[in-house]
Amino acid sequence: MTELISVNQALLQILSEFDTLPAEPTEISEALYRTLAEDIHSPFDLPLFSNSSVDGFAVCASKDLRAGTRGNFTLPVVGDIPAGMQTTLHLGKGETVRIMTGAPLPEGADAVLPVEDTNYPYRDASAPLPAEVIFYRFPMPGENVRPRGQDVQKGQKLLAKGRKLQPQDIGMLATLGLDRIPVIRKPKIALFSSGDELLTPGIPPQPGKIFDANSYSLGLLARREGAEVIRLGVARDEYQAVLERFEMAKNAGADLILTSAGVSVGAFDFVRQVLEEHGQVKLWRVNMRPGKPLTFGSYEGIPVISLPGNPVSAFVGFLVFVRPIIAKLSGLQPTPPVTVPVILEHPVLSDGRESYLRAIVYKSQEGFIARLTGHQGSGNLYSLVQANALLIIPAGVKSLPAGETVQAWLLDDEPLPVMEKPE
Ligand code: AMP
Ligand code: MG
């Protein structure tokens, strides 16, 4: 048997063939989880102007000897500043002005007393403006004032190129008044399944046929990772049908063509043949389980990943190889999976290939424990549905006893279930 390439070597070789895609300006509301293509500097100070952090009455405290003292102080009210209004008023010592939260402080003012600390505790901007107000204490200079530039200075770098934009980042960009954001273009992934046995869901089962699962799970994985998916349906097991799908992918401008099935050594496995004649097969068969017959190559210069047909193999192959490709195309670091050490509840067997076993990881008093979910056959999708993790059994290991620690790749963000470990 020829030596199989290791998962890590295969991944390095595959990733070396991809580069970050070019940038494109995108509507701010579409920029979530996209990769920022340029550093963002603030065009101005934030807050943009000194303003009040409460509904209250503004005064000049730094020039007033009463600042910071308690007592009943009667002050004339010389104006009213609602939020959103720029005032030309100059506040003199001993005067006050009613001001709402977020409204700019008038010239001369440097402190705000909340309405609750006065005899006029109304927050309603439509409440009539009193001629004078009694303060129950006099504020200290700076009290309840958000000075200009407190948060951000003009010219300060706020978001670095390469950042995956989070909702709070989008809020920040909006605060800067930006509506078009320079982000990396979304990778376009053309996707098709292959096989004469495949039916599209929505019709009754037919003898000898199965429903196409892969174009759904793979398409949605790709979308979750931030790709734009071009769905090309199912290619029959005919040379011409497979070739046609590759042509459609090319015409759609795909950055990557992703296929499933038809890459084993079956008599009707035409994907490989098309690649050999219209491109190149650069890598075939990886030392992993499930997922060994993975193929990497190109069609007319466009990179192609062909995953094995069995639904669990296709899923795991995607996570191990396609997920990092999408990250790299998107301008993100193609990071290895985040794993946690877990204790095996029972012995596990492997065949010496790097294995990804479906398991449920739970919390117990003894720590994080892993239990396999059902039969590990690579066609058994339900065992993946029940799992919340893939246990990674390194190459060369054939069996591990209960109690051994292995690395678990957590599949979702759900909290781990809490269970008792059986005796
Ligand atoms: P192949 O890689 O073509 O030899 O297919 C391996 C196994 O995966 C066969 O049992 C196929 O019927 C099954 N299979 C192939 N494509 C799909 C698909 N899209 N959805 C579900 N099962 C599939
Ligand atoms: Mg097939």
Tab-separated table of C-alpha atoms and ligand atoms in Angstrom:
chain	number	residue	atom	x	y	z
A	1	MET	CA	0.000	0.000	0.000
A	2	THR	CA	1.295	3.460	-0.807
A	3	GLU	CA	2.037	5.704	2.154
A	4	LEU	CA	-0.903	8.013	2.941
A	5	ILE	CA	-0.169	11.703	3.474
A	6	SER	CA	-0.720	12.940	7.049
A	7	VAL	CA	-3.581	15.304	7.857
A	8	ASN	CA	-1.192	18.065	8.828
A	9	GLN	CA	0.990	17.738	5.735
A	10	ALA	CA	-2.073	17.650	3.492
A	11	LEU	CA	-3.487	20.763	5.155
A	12	LEU	CA	-0.204	22.670	4.781
A	13	GLN	CA	0.064	21.710	1.123
A	14	ILE	CA	-3.548	22.680	0.425
A	15	LEU	CA	-3.391	25.987	2.298
A	16	SER	CA	-0.216	26.989	0.452
A	17	GLU	CA	-2.301	27.211	-2.723
A	18	PHE	CA	-4.683	29.884	-1.399
A	19	ASP	CA	-4.316	33.600	-0.766
A	20	THR	CA	-6.495	36.261	0.800
A	21	LEU	CA	-9.125	37.531	-1.646
A	22	PRO	CA	-9.230	41.220	-2.638
A	23	ALA	CA	-11.141	43.850	-0.669
A	24	GLU	CA	-14.490	45.340	-1.615
A	25	PRO	CA	-16.461	48.123	0.046
A	26	THR	CA	-19.602	46.735	1.663
A	27	GLU	CA	-22.716	48.291	3.170
A	28	ILE	CA	-22.208	48.596	6.908
A	29	SER	CA	-25.300	46.477	7.633
A	30	GLU	CA	-23.748	43.635	5.579
A	31	ALA	CA	-20.320	43.799	7.214
A	32	LEU	CA	-20.955	41.540	10.223
A	33	TYR	CA	-18.282	38.801	10.601
A	34	ARG	CA	-16.510	40.019	7.474
A	35	THR	CA	-12.769	40.674	7.620
A	36	LEU	CA	-11.671	44.277	7.777
A	37	ALA	CA	-9.339	45.016	4.859
A	38	GLU	CA	-7.788	48.253	6.220
A	39	ASP	CA	-6.909	49.776	9.575
A	40	ILE	CA	-9.615	52.159	10.771
A	41	HIS	CA	-8.552	55.434	12.429
A	42	SER	CA	-10.977	57.783	14.091
A	43	PRO	CA	-11.661	60.924	12.022
A	44	PHE	CA	-12.595	62.814	15.195
A	45	ASP	CA	-12.664	62.783	18.990
A	46	LEU	CA	-15.331	60.773	20.772
A	47	PRO	CA	-17.440	61.989	22.392
A	48	LEU	CA	-17.515	64.562	19.607
A	49	PHE	CA	-18.386	67.290	22.127
A	50	SER	CA	-18.562	67.530	25.911
A	51	ASN	CA	-22.029	66.536	27.007
A	52	SER	CA	-24.158	65.702	29.998
A	53	SER	CA	-24.463	62.114	31.225
A	54	VAL	CA	-27.703	62.853	33.127
A	55	ASP	CA	-30.921	64.839	32.859
A	56	GLY	CA	-30.200	67.777	35.131
A	57	PHE	CA	-29.025	71.336	35.581
A	58	ALA	CA	-25.616	72.510	34.369
A	59	VAL	CA	-23.478	75.015	36.297
A	60	CYS	CA	-20.005	76.537	36.417
A	61	ALA	CA	-18.621	74.626	39.399
A	62	SER	CA	-14.919	75.371	39.118
A	63	LYS	CA	-15.483	79.086	39.774
A	64	ASP	CA	-18.062	78.570	42.519
A	65	LEU	CA	-17.085	78.258	46.187
A	66	ARG	CA	-20.218	76.180	46.840
A	67	ALA	CA	-18.922	73.321	44.648
A	68	GLY	CA	-19.038	70.005	46.515
A	69	THR	CA	-21.098	71.368	49.450
A	70	ARG	CA	-24.592	70.524	50.687
A	71	GLY	CA	-27.424	72.989	51.399
A	72	ASN	CA	-30.316	74.640	49.595
A	73	PHE	CA	-29.049	76.833	46.776
A	74	THR	CA	-31.482	78.775	44.596
A	75	LEU	CA	-30.244	79.377	41.046
A	76	PRO	CA	-31.907	81.229	38.148
A	77	VAL	CA	-32.614	78.976	35.138
A	78	VAL	CA	-31.401	80.824	32.031
A	79	GLY	CA	-32.088	78.262	29.317
A	80	ASP	CA	-32.994	74.781	28.184
A	81	ILE	CA	-30.832	72.407	26.142
A	82	PRO	CA	-32.548	69.298	24.752
A	83	ALA	CA	-30.453	66.478	23.224
A	84	GLY	CA	-29.498	67.166	19.612
A	85	MET	CA	-29.389	70.936	20.011
A	86	GLN	CA	-26.268	73.070	19.737
A	87	THR	CA	-26.552	76.032	22.085
A	88	THR	CA	-24.893	79.448	21.738
A	89	LEU	CA	-25.569	80.197	25.382
A	90	HIS	CA	-22.683	81.271	27.662
A	91	LEU	CA	-23.318	80.185	31.198
A	92	GLY	CA	-22.247	82.628	33.912
A	93	LYS	CA	-21.247	81.880	37.495
A	94	GLY	CA	-24.313	81.367	39.731
A	95	GLU	CA	-26.596	80.589	36.761
A	96	THR	CA	-27.962	77.249	35.670
A	97	VAL	CA	-29.431	75.769	32.510
A	98	ARG	CA	-31.622	72.708	32.172
A	99	ILE	CA	-29.858	70.030	30.107
A	100	MET	CA	-30.870	66.562	28.882
A	101	THR	CA	-28.668	63.457	28.693
A	102	GLY	CA	-26.371	63.633	25.665
A	103	ALA	CA	-26.937	67.357	25.071
A	104	PRO	CA	-23.807	69.493	24.540
A	105	LEU	CA	-22.633	71.442	27.549
A	106	PRO	CA	-22.930	75.207	27.055
A	107	GLU	CA	-19.836	77.428	27.104
A	108	GLY	CA	-18.761	78.015	30.719
A	109	ALA	CA	-20.489	74.960	32.210
A	110	ASP	CA	-18.395	72.196	33.747
A	111	ALA	CA	-20.771	70.156	35.944
A	112	VAL	CA	-24.343	68.889	35.955
A	113	LEU	CA	-26.575	68.217	38.951
A	114	PRO	CA	-29.136	65.447	38.312
A	115	VAL	CA	-32.802	66.543	38.482
A	116	GLU	CA	-33.317	64.165	41.423
A	117	ASP	CA	-31.055	66.364	43.559
A	118	THR	CA	-33.203	69.455	42.948
A	119	ASN	CA	-36.752	70.588	43.766
A	120	TYR	CA	-37.592	70.090	40.048
A	121	PRO	CA	-37.185	66.314	39.589
A	122	TYR	CA	-38.943	66.074	36.205
A	123	ARG	CA	-37.137	64.252	33.394
A	124	ASP	CA	-39.863	65.069	30.894
A	125	ALA	CA	-38.437	67.578	28.411
A	126	SER	CA	-41.976	68.954	27.946
A	127	ALA	CA	-42.242	69.925	31.632
A	128	PRO	CA	-42.282	73.753	31.666
A	129	LEU	CA	-38.956	75.391	32.318
A	130	PRO	CA	-38.947	76.823	35.868
A	131	ALA	CA	-37.665	80.387	36.429
A	132	GLU	CA	-35.438	79.138	39.223
A	133	VAL	CA	-34.504	75.847	40.816
A	134	ILE	CA	-33.344	74.833	44.283
A	135	PHE	CA	-30.216	72.637	44.389
A	136	TYR	CA	-29.960	70.353	47.448
A	137	ARG	CA	-26.207	70.165	46.906
A	138	PHE	CA	-23.726	71.820	44.552
A	139	PRO	CA	-21.882	69.510	42.120
A	140	MET	CA	-18.100	69.170	41.898
A	141	PRO	CA	-16.322	70.318	38.708
A	142	GLY	CA	-16.557	67.558	36.085
A	143	GLU	CA	-19.481	65.799	37.741
A	144	ASN	CA	-21.806	64.083	35.210
A	145	VAL	CA	-19.848	65.514	32.281
A	146	ARG	CA	-18.577	63.315	29.455
A	147	PRO	CA	-15.701	65.396	28.124
A	148	ARG	CA	-14.867	65.531	24.447
A	149	GLY	CA	-12.310	62.809	23.564
A	150	GLN	CA	-12.898	60.825	26.778
A	151	ASP	CA	-13.313	57.586	24.791
A	152	VAL	CA	-11.302	58.120	21.596
A	153	GLN	CA	-8.873	60.702	20.238
A	154	LYS	CA	-8.885	61.933	16.659
A	155	GLY	CA	-6.478	59.835	14.563
A	156	GLN	CA	-6.406	56.922	17.034
A	157	LYS	CA	-6.332	53.439	15.454
A	158	LEU	CA	-9.533	51.713	16.527
A	159	LEU	CA	-9.825	48.552	14.439
A	160	ALA	CA	-6.960	46.673	12.826
A	161	LYS	CA	-6.884	45.213	9.346
A	162	GLY	CA	-7.662	41.483	9.517
A	163	ARG	CA	-10.221	41.781	12.293
A	164	LYS	CA	-13.391	39.729	11.970
A	165	LEU	CA	-16.062	42.349	12.547
A	166	GLN	CA	-18.303	41.822	15.572
A	167	PRO	CA	-21.592	43.629	16.266
A	168	GLN	CA	-19.863	46.070	18.635
A	169	ASP	CA	-17.283	46.837	15.905
A	170	ILE	CA	-20.086	47.654	13.488
A	171	GLY	CA	-21.550	49.992	16.122
A	172	MET	CA	-18.133	51.661	16.396
A	173	LEU	CA	-17.881	52.090	12.611
A	174	ALA	CA	-21.348	53.657	12.604
A	175	THR	CA	-20.239	55.996	15.407
A	176	LEU	CA	-17.502	57.154	13.037
A	177	GLY	CA	-20.162	57.978	10.448
A	178	LEU	CA	-19.033	55.303	7.986
A	179	ASP	CA	-21.560	53.516	5.791
A	180	ARG	CA	-19.273	51.643	3.357
A	181	ILE	CA	-16.741	49.367	5.038
A	182	PRO	CA	-13.621	47.978	3.328
A	183	VAL	CA	-13.839	44.210	3.854
A	184	ILE	CA	-12.407	41.145	2.142
A	185	ARG	CA	-14.665	39.758	-0.558
A	186	LYS	CA	-16.638	36.659	0.487
A	187	PRO	CA	-15.207	33.428	-0.929
A	188	LYS	CA	-17.497	31.950	-3.595
A	189	ILE	CA	-17.838	28.227	-3.206
A	190	ALA	CA	-19.554	26.196	-5.917
A	191	LEU	CA	-20.974	22.979	-4.506
A	192	PHE	CA	-22.339	19.815	-6.021
A	193	SER	CA	-22.997	16.246	-4.990
A	194	SER	CA	-22.475	13.334	-7.314
A	195	GLY	CA	-24.120	9.933	-7.580
A	196	ASP	CA	-26.936	8.226	-9.495
A	197	GLU	CA	-28.440	7.122	-6.188
A	198	LEU	CA	-29.137	10.659	-4.954
A	199	LEU	CA	-32.621	12.095	-4.682
A	200	THR	CA	-33.503	15.630	-3.716
A	201	PRO	CA	-35.620	15.835	-0.519
A	202	GLY	CA	-39.341	16.482	-0.974
A	203	ILE	CA	-40.320	13.281	-2.806
A	204	PRO	CA	-41.050	9.751	-1.513
A	205	PRO	CA	-38.097	7.331	-1.238
A	206	GLN	CA	-37.435	5.187	-4.316
A	207	PRO	CA	-35.930	1.704	-4.553
A	208	GLY	CA	-32.149	1.754	-4.396
A	209	LYS	CA	-31.983	5.517	-3.907
A	210	ILE	CA	-31.055	7.735	-0.957
A	211	PHE	CA	-31.555	11.416	-0.270
A	212	ASP	CA	-28.720	13.857	-0.879
A	213	ALA	CA	-27.581	15.015	2.558
A	214	ASN	CA	-24.181	16.427	1.699
A	215	SER	CA	-25.150	19.400	-0.395
A	216	TYR	CA	-27.165	20.615	2.593
A	217	SER	CA	-24.700	19.991	5.401
A	218	LEU	CA	-21.692	21.138	3.360
A	219	GLY	CA	-23.487	24.170	1.923
A	220	LEU	CA	-24.551	25.270	5.372
A	221	LEU	CA	-21.120	24.683	6.885
A	222	ALA	CA	-19.662	26.850	4.119
A	223	ARG	CA	-22.222	29.555	4.733
A	224	ARG	CA	-21.590	29.420	8.468
A	225	GLU	CA	-17.883	29.978	7.826
A	226	GLY	CA	-18.709	33.073	5.789
A	227	ALA	CA	-18.667	31.822	2.192
A	228	GLU	CA	-21.161	32.576	-0.542
A	229	VAL	CA	-22.460	29.222	-1.753
A	230	ILE	CA	-23.374	28.495	-5.354
A	231	ARG	CA	-25.492	25.348	-5.255
A	232	LEU	CA	-25.183	23.209	-8.349
A	233	GLY	CA	-27.357	20.289	-7.247
A	234	VAL	CA	-26.523	16.683	-8.074
A	235	ALA	CA	-24.397	15.371	-10.952
A	236	ARG	CA	-25.304	11.931	-12.248
A	237	ASP	CA	-22.563	9.317	-12.430
A	238	GLU	CA	-21.696	10.183	-16.017
A	239	TYR	CA	-18.548	11.825	-17.260
A	240	GLN	CA	-20.502	14.494	-19.137
A	241	ALA	CA	-22.760	15.331	-16.184
A	242	VAL	CA	-19.776	15.795	-13.883
A	243	LEU	CA	-17.920	17.892	-16.463
A	244	GLU	CA	-20.995	20.099	-16.897
A	245	ARG	CA	-21.105	20.873	-13.173
A	246	PHE	CA	-17.429	21.876	-13.209
A	247	GLU	CA	-18.137	24.177	-16.173
A	248	MET	CA	-21.070	25.753	-14.316
A	249	ALA	CA	-18.814	26.341	-11.315
A	250	LYS	CA	-16.204	27.992	-13.519
A	251	ASN	CA	-18.775	30.224	-15.206
A	252	ALA	CA	-20.130	31.274	-11.812
A	253	GLY	CA	-16.679	32.596	-10.876
A	254	ALA	CA	-16.060	30.140	-8.041
A	255	ASP	CA	-12.966	30.616	-5.872
A	256	LEU	CA	-13.253	26.984	-4.812
A	257	ILE	CA	-15.222	24.052	-6.185
A	258	LEU	CA	-16.427	21.656	-3.512
A	259	THR	CA	-17.818	18.279	-4.480
A	260	SER	CA	-18.780	15.167	-2.598
A	261	ALA	CA	-18.584	11.512	-3.628
A	262	GLY	CA	-17.203	9.952	-6.760
A	263	VAL	CA	-13.570	10.089	-5.664
A	264	SER	CA	-13.079	6.535	-4.456
A	265	VAL	CA	-12.050	3.797	-6.827
A	266	GLY	CA	-15.625	2.909	-7.856
A	267	ALA	CA	-16.323	2.114	-11.494
A	268	PHE	CA	-18.489	5.243	-11.791
A	269	ASP	CA	-16.303	7.710	-9.913
A	270	PHE	CA	-15.821	10.347	-12.625
A	271	VAL	CA	-14.774	13.342	-10.533
A	272	ARG	CA	-11.153	12.222	-10.489
A	273	GLN	CA	-11.194	11.513	-14.204
A	274	VAL	CA	-12.520	14.989	-15.047
A	275	LEU	CA	-9.847	16.585	-12.859
A	276	GLU	CA	-7.114	14.520	-14.489
A	277	GLU	CA	-8.221	15.576	-17.969
A	278	HIS	CA	-9.171	19.208	-17.343
A	279	GLY	CA	-6.876	20.157	-14.520
A	280	GLN	CA	-4.774	18.326	-12.039
A	281	VAL	CA	-5.062	15.982	-9.086
A	282	LYS	CA	-2.519	17.295	-6.603
A	283	LEU	CA	-3.314	15.172	-3.607
A	284	TRP	CA	-5.384	12.062	-3.059
A	285	ARG	CA	-6.071	10.069	0.065
A	286	VAL	CA	-5.198	11.292	3.522
A	287	ASN	CA	-4.288	9.261	6.578
A	288	MET	CA	-7.511	9.983	8.422
A	289	ARG	CA	-10.730	8.316	9.426
A	290	PRO	CA	-13.322	9.069	8.333
A	291	GLY	CA	-12.415	10.893	5.150
A	292	LYS	CA	-9.499	9.039	3.586
A	293	PRO	CA	-10.378	9.410	-0.132
A	294	LEU	CA	-10.230	13.214	0.027
A	295	THR	CA	-8.950	14.709	-3.221
A	296	PHE	CA	-7.406	18.120	-3.828
A	297	GLY	CA	-6.714	19.447	-7.285
A	298	SER	CA	-7.825	21.991	-9.825
A	299	TYR	CA	-10.251	22.374	-12.686
A	300	GLU	CA	-9.087	24.847	-15.348
A	301	GLY	CA	-7.010	26.584	-12.689
A	302	ILE	CA	-9.767	26.739	-10.056
A	303	PRO	CA	-8.991	24.856	-6.822
A	304	VAL	CA	-11.159	21.803	-6.196
A	305	ILE	CA	-11.749	19.832	-3.016
A	306	SER	CA	-13.603	16.583	-3.467
A	307	LEU	CA	-14.786	15.055	-0.232
A	308	PRO	CA	-15.804	11.428	0.139
A	309	GLY	CA	-19.522	10.706	-0.255
A	310	ASN	CA	-20.307	9.249	3.127
A	311	PRO	CA	-22.027	12.059	5.028
A	312	VAL	CA	-19.842	11.916	8.140
A	313	SER	CA	-16.650	11.723	6.051
A	314	ALA	CA	-17.780	14.730	4.041
A	315	PHE	CA	-18.616	16.667	7.208
A	316	VAL	CA	-15.326	15.908	8.956
A	317	GLY	CA	-13.376	16.540	5.737
A	318	PHE	CA	-14.999	19.941	5.533
A	319	LEU	CA	-14.095	20.857	9.102
A	320	VAL	CA	-10.511	19.698	8.757
A	321	PHE	CA	-9.717	21.089	5.287
A	322	VAL	CA	-12.361	23.440	3.886
A	323	ARG	CA	-12.905	25.507	7.025
A	324	PRO	CA	-9.251	26.653	7.118
A	325	ILE	CA	-9.324	27.361	3.370
A	326	ILE	CA	-12.334	29.658	3.808
A	327	ALA	CA	-10.549	31.382	6.693
A	328	LYS	CA	-7.449	31.970	4.586
A	329	LEU	CA	-9.420	33.229	1.567
A	330	SER	CA	-11.315	35.534	3.944
A	331	GLY	CA	-8.114	37.058	5.292
A	332	LEU	CA	-8.348	35.319	8.663
A	333	GLN	CA	-5.802	33.145	10.390
A	334	PRO	CA	-6.579	29.504	9.481
A	335	THR	CA	-6.434	28.361	13.081
A	336	PRO	CA	-6.402	24.736	14.166
A	337	PRO	CA	-9.539	23.550	15.968
A	338	VAL	CA	-9.981	24.604	19.568
A	339	THR	CA	-9.773	21.434	21.615
A	340	VAL	CA	-10.183	20.581	25.275
A	341	PRO	CA	-8.732	17.593	27.109
A	342	VAL	CA	-11.387	15.029	28.050
A	343	ILE	CA	-11.360	11.670	29.825
A	344	LEU	CA	-12.599	8.578	27.986
A	345	GLU	CA	-15.590	6.970	29.719
A	346	HIS	CA	-14.813	3.643	28.017
A	347	PRO	CA	-12.043	2.108	25.891
A	348	VAL	CA	-11.847	3.151	22.228
A	349	LEU	CA	-10.417	1.381	19.233
A	350	SER	CA	-8.905	3.013	16.182
A	351	ASP	CA	-7.142	1.663	13.105
A	352	GLY	CA	-3.990	3.754	13.350
A	353	ARG	CA	-5.180	6.536	11.068
A	354	GLU	CA	-5.786	9.983	12.617
A	355	SER	CA	-9.358	9.447	13.739
A	356	TYR	CA	-12.200	11.805	14.460
A	357	LEU	CA	-14.716	9.994	16.633
A	358	ARG	CA	-18.202	11.297	17.288
A	359	ALA	CA	-18.792	11.734	20.992
A	360	ILE	CA	-20.791	13.520	23.601
A	361	VAL	CA	-18.629	15.412	26.057
A	362	TYR	CA	-20.250	16.075	29.399
A	363	LYS	CA	-19.301	17.644	32.689
A	364	SER	CA	-19.243	15.476	35.776
A	365	GLN	CA	-17.670	15.722	39.204
A	366	GLU	CA	-14.632	13.982	37.737
A	367	GLY	CA	-14.186	16.584	34.984
A	368	PHE	CA	-14.946	16.517	31.247
A	369	ILE	CA	-15.868	12.984	30.176
A	370	ALA	CA	-16.366	11.692	26.618
A	371	ARG	CA	-18.713	8.932	25.466
A	372	LEU	CA	-18.968	7.773	21.852
A	373	THR	CA	-22.356	8.291	20.195
A	374	GLY	CA	-23.468	5.108	18.487
A	375	HIS	CA	-21.926	3.238	15.599
A	376	GLN	CA	-18.994	5.103	14.108
A	377	GLY	CA	-19.660	4.031	10.507
A	378	SER	CA	-18.957	6.982	8.208
A	379	GLY	CA	-22.436	6.786	6.689
A	380	ASN	CA	-24.189	7.090	10.046
A	381	LEU	CA	-25.178	10.715	10.259
A	382	TYR	CA	-27.325	10.291	13.358
A	383	SER	CA	-24.260	9.532	15.467
A	384	LEU	CA	-22.988	12.982	14.439
A	385	VAL	CA	-26.345	14.575	15.263
A	386	GLN	CA	-26.089	13.155	18.789
A	387	ALA	CA	-22.482	14.249	19.219
A	388	ASN	CA	-21.227	17.585	20.509
A	389	ALA	CA	-17.551	16.843	19.857
A	390	LEU	CA	-15.071	14.976	17.719
A	391	LEU	CA	-12.424	13.113	19.694
A	392	ILE	CA	-9.099	13.311	17.914
A	393	ILE	CA	-7.195	10.037	18.162
A	394	PRO	CA	-3.665	10.621	16.845
A	395	ALA	CA	-2.200	8.595	13.982
A	396	GLY	CA	-0.434	5.451	15.137
A	397	VAL	CA	-2.747	4.833	18.098
A	398	LYS	CA	-4.858	1.674	17.830
A	399	SER	CA	-6.531	1.502	21.199
A	400	LEU	CA	-6.950	3.566	24.315
A	401	PRO	CA	-8.206	2.380	27.715
A	402	ALA	CA	-11.007	4.002	29.712
A	403	GLY	CA	-9.685	6.877	31.802
A	404	GLU	CA	-7.178	7.976	29.150
A	405	THR	CA	-7.140	11.680	28.234
A	406	VAL	CA	-7.734	12.704	24.600
A	407	GLN	CA	-8.356	16.026	22.836
A	408	ALA	CA	-11.967	16.860	21.958
A	409	TRP	CA	-12.912	19.299	19.220
A	410	LEU	CA	-16.134	20.923	20.417
A	411	LEU	CA	-18.621	21.244	17.573
A	412	ASP	CA	-20.936	23.967	18.816
A	413	ASP	CA	-21.270	26.818	21.301
A	414	GLU	CA	-23.878	25.040	23.409
A	415	PRO	CA	-23.007	24.537	27.075
A	416	LEU	CA	-21.829	21.003	27.845
A	417	PRO	CA	-24.464	18.786	29.489
A	418	VAL	CA	-23.946	17.911	33.138
A	419	MET	CA	-24.234	14.175	33.851
A	420	GLU	CA	-23.072	11.576	36.317
A	421	LYS	CA	-20.283	9.343	35.081
A	422	PRO	CA	-21.474	5.702	35.288
A	423	GLU	CA	-19.617	3.478	37.778
B	1	AMP	P1	-18.850	7.403	-3.052
B	1	AMP	O1	-17.855	8.354	-2.479
B	1	AMP	O2	-19.484	7.880	-4.319
B	1	AMP	O3	-18.284	6.037	-3.169
B	1	AMP	O4	-20.022	7.330	-2.000
B	1	AMP	C1	-19.809	6.762	-0.725
B	1	AMP	C2	-21.128	6.587	0.019
B	1	AMP	O5	-21.698	7.852	0.297
B	1	AMP	C3	-22.199	5.841	-0.763
B	1	AMP	O6	-22.888	5.012	0.129
B	1	AMP	C4	-23.086	6.941	-1.269
B	1	AMP	O7	-24.398	6.511	-1.523
B	1	AMP	C5	-23.039	7.928	-0.148
B	1	AMP	N1	-23.297	9.292	-0.604
B	1	AMP	C6	-22.706	9.867	-1.663
B	1	AMP	N2	-23.144	11.122	-1.826
B	1	AMP	C7	-24.027	11.355	-0.840
B	1	AMP	C8	-24.826	12.468	-0.490
B	1	AMP	N3	-24.763	13.595	-1.179
B	1	AMP	N4	-25.634	12.361	0.576
B	1	AMP	C9	-25.677	11.207	1.280
B	1	AMP	N5	-24.942	10.122	1.004
B	1	AMP	C10	-24.136	10.174	-0.055
B	2	MG	MG	-20.792	7.260	-5.818
